[in-house]
């Protein structure tokens, strides 16, 4: 599976002319924060760990940029609860 990056999202493209299979979008805020605001995986691809990988890619990118993450989307919020190794990048609210 191919994972691609654009300015404010990581995604898995669909076949040519088709909707993307999955995406996670985020918005940078100032110099030190990012908000994960949306996660989507096509129903035919759920349960394969695609959203988990998208989350990991966003976390890696934000660590490289020195940003903390505010998880507004429910999936990202659950991922932070499930992954203790990511607590260092979770913004305190």
PDB file of C-alpha atoms in Angstrom:
ATOM      1  CA  UNK A   1       0.000   0.000   0.000  1.00  0.00           C
ATOM      2  CA  UNK A   2       1.323   3.431  -0.939  1.00  0.00           C
ATOM      3  CA  UNK A   3       1.194   6.216   1.659  1.00  0.00           C
ATOM      4  CA  UNK A   4       1.623   9.736   0.303  1.00  0.00           C
ATOM      5  CA  UNK A   5       2.054  13.144   1.893  1.00  0.00           C
ATOM      6  CA  UNK A   6       0.626  16.529   0.963  1.00  0.00           C
ATOM      7  CA  UNK A   7       0.859  19.824   2.815  1.00  0.00           C
ATOM      8  CA  UNK A   8      -1.726  19.024   5.504  1.00  0.00           C
ATOM      9  CA  UNK A   9      -2.447  15.341   5.113  1.00  0.00           C
ATOM     10  CA  UNK A  10      -1.169  11.823   4.660  1.00  0.00           C
ATOM     11  CA  UNK A  11      -3.258   9.573   2.448  1.00  0.00           C
ATOM     12  CA  UNK A  12      -3.574   6.342   0.496  1.00  0.00           C
ATOM     13  CA  UNK A  13      -4.617   7.085  -3.074  1.00  0.00           C
ATOM     14  CA  UNK A  14      -7.357   5.151  -4.814  1.00  0.00           C
ATOM     15  CA  UNK A  15      -7.017   3.774  -8.311  1.00  0.00           C
ATOM     16  CA  UNK A  16      -6.809   6.401 -11.025  1.00  0.00           C
ATOM     17  CA  UNK A  17      -9.978   8.483 -11.028  1.00  0.00           C
ATOM     18  CA  UNK A  18     -11.281   6.924  -7.795  1.00  0.00           C
ATOM     19  CA  UNK A  19     -11.660   8.389  -4.336  1.00  0.00           C
ATOM     20  CA  UNK A  20      -8.720   8.068  -1.949  1.00  0.00           C
ATOM     21  CA  UNK A  21      -8.740   4.894   0.132  1.00  0.00           C
ATOM     22  CA  UNK A  22      -7.797   6.704   3.336  1.00  0.00           C
ATOM     23  CA  UNK A  23      -6.573  10.003   4.735  1.00  0.00           C
ATOM     24  CA  UNK A  24      -5.624  11.785   7.922  1.00  0.00           C
ATOM     25  CA  UNK A  25      -5.646  15.560   7.857  1.00  0.00           C
ATOM     26  CA  UNK A  26      -3.997  18.010  10.209  1.00  0.00           C
ATOM     27  CA  UNK A  27      -3.571  21.762  10.541  1.00  0.00           C
ATOM     28  CA  UNK A  28      -0.417  23.420  11.813  1.00  0.00           C
ATOM     29  CA  UNK A  29      -1.055  26.091  14.435  1.00  0.00           C
ATOM     30  CA  UNK A  30       1.714  28.586  15.130  1.00  0.00           C
ATOM     31  CA  UNK A  31       5.228  27.211  15.462  1.00  0.00           C
ATOM     32  CA  UNK A  32       4.643  24.409  17.929  1.00  0.00           C
ATOM     33  CA  UNK A  33       1.190  22.831  17.514  1.00  0.00           C
ATOM     34  CA  UNK A  34      -0.725  20.715  15.016  1.00  0.00           C
ATOM     35  CA  UNK A  35      -4.358  19.636  15.161  1.00  0.00           C
ATOM     36  CA  UNK A  36      -5.396  16.255  13.770  1.00  0.00           C
ATOM     37  CA  UNK A  37      -8.911  17.032  12.623  1.00  0.00           C
ATOM     38  CA  UNK A  38     -10.013  14.176  10.370  1.00  0.00           C
ATOM     39  CA  UNK A  39      -9.422  10.482   9.698  1.00  0.00           C
ATOM     40  CA  UNK A  40     -11.138   8.500   6.963  1.00  0.00           C
ATOM     41  CA  UNK A  41     -10.745   4.926   5.707  1.00  0.00           C
ATOM     42  CA  UNK A  42     -12.974   3.506   2.978  1.00  0.00           C
ATOM     43  CA  UNK A  43     -15.256   0.857   4.469  1.00  0.00           C
ATOM     44  CA  UNK A  44     -13.776  -1.827   2.193  1.00  0.00           C
ATOM     45  CA  UNK A  45     -10.292  -1.266   3.680  1.00  0.00           C
ATOM     46  CA  UNK A  46     -11.072  -0.935   7.382  1.00  0.00           C
ATOM     47  CA  UNK A  47      -9.469  -3.273   9.891  1.00  0.00           C
ATOM     48  CA  UNK A  48      -6.163  -3.461   8.007  1.00  0.00           C
ATOM     49  CA  UNK A  49      -4.185  -1.004  10.120  1.00  0.00           C
ATOM     50  CA  UNK A  50      -4.250   1.746   7.504  1.00  0.00           C
ATOM     51  CA  UNK A  51      -5.435   4.457   9.889  1.00  0.00           C
ATOM     52  CA  UNK A  52      -2.849   3.305  12.452  1.00  0.00           C
ATOM     53  CA  UNK A  53      -0.089   3.821   9.885  1.00  0.00           C
ATOM     54  CA  UNK A  54      -1.455   7.245   8.911  1.00  0.00           C
ATOM     55  CA  UNK A  55      -1.423   8.240  12.577  1.00  0.00           C
ATOM     56  CA  UNK A  56       2.174   7.059  12.951  1.00  0.00           C
ATOM     57  CA  UNK A  57       3.202   9.074   9.887  1.00  0.00           C
ATOM     58  CA  UNK A  58       1.619  12.251  11.274  1.00  0.00           C
ATOM     59  CA  UNK A  59       3.288  11.683  14.661  1.00  0.00           C
ATOM     60  CA  UNK A  60       6.689  11.163  12.995  1.00  0.00           C
ATOM     61  CA  UNK A  61       6.267  14.321  10.909  1.00  0.00           C
ATOM     62  CA  UNK A  62       5.210  16.466  13.862  1.00  0.00           C
ATOM     63  CA  UNK A  63       8.118  15.171  15.950  1.00  0.00           C
ATOM     64  CA  UNK A  64      10.475  16.201  13.148  1.00  0.00           C
ATOM     65  CA  UNK A  65       8.904  19.668  13.160  1.00  0.00           C
ATOM     66  CA  UNK A  66       9.012  19.953  16.962  1.00  0.00           C
ATOM     67  CA  UNK A  67       5.245  20.221  17.296  1.00  0.00           C
ATOM     68  CA  UNK A  68       2.779  18.864  19.850  1.00  0.00           C
ATOM     69  CA  UNK A  69      -0.500  17.394  18.613  1.00  0.00           C
ATOM     70  CA  UNK A  70      -4.047  18.290  19.605  1.00  0.00           C
ATOM     71  CA  UNK A  71      -6.273  15.334  18.620  1.00  0.00           C
ATOM     72  CA  UNK A  72      -9.672  16.735  17.640  1.00  0.00           C
ATOM     73  CA  UNK A  73     -10.713  13.689  15.630  1.00  0.00           C
ATOM     74  CA  UNK A  74     -11.965  10.777  17.734  1.00  0.00           C
ATOM     75  CA  UNK A  75      -9.664   8.231  16.069  1.00  0.00           C
ATOM     76  CA  UNK A  76      -6.536  10.268  16.896  1.00  0.00           C
ATOM     77  CA  UNK A  77      -7.762  10.749  20.451  1.00  0.00           C
ATOM     78  CA  UNK A  78      -8.165   6.961  20.839  1.00  0.00           C
ATOM     79  CA  UNK A  79      -4.709   6.366  19.357  1.00  0.00           C
ATOM     80  CA  UNK A  80      -3.095   8.565  21.996  1.00  0.00           C
ATOM     81  CA  UNK A  81      -4.930   6.608  24.690  1.00  0.00           C
ATOM     82  CA  UNK A  82      -3.711   3.309  23.187  1.00  0.00           C
ATOM     83  CA  UNK A  83      -0.095   4.298  22.505  1.00  0.00           C
ATOM     84  CA  UNK A  84       1.842   5.372  25.601  1.00  0.00           C
ATOM     85  CA  UNK A  85       4.964   5.996  23.465  1.00  0.00           C
ATOM     86  CA  UNK A  86       3.165   8.966  21.891  1.00  0.00           C
ATOM     87  CA  UNK A  87       2.369  10.808  25.116  1.00  0.00           C
ATOM     88  CA  UNK A  88       5.415  13.045  24.688  1.00  0.00           C
ATOM     89  CA  UNK A  89       3.909  14.645  21.598  1.00  0.00           C
ATOM     90  CA  UNK A  90       0.373  15.071  22.970  1.00  0.00           C
ATOM     91  CA  UNK A  91      -0.447  18.717  23.670  1.00  0.00           C
ATOM     92  CA  UNK A  92      -1.797  19.413  27.124  1.00  0.00           C
ATOM     93  CA  UNK A  93      -5.235  21.021  27.032  1.00  0.00           C
TER      94      UNK A  93
END
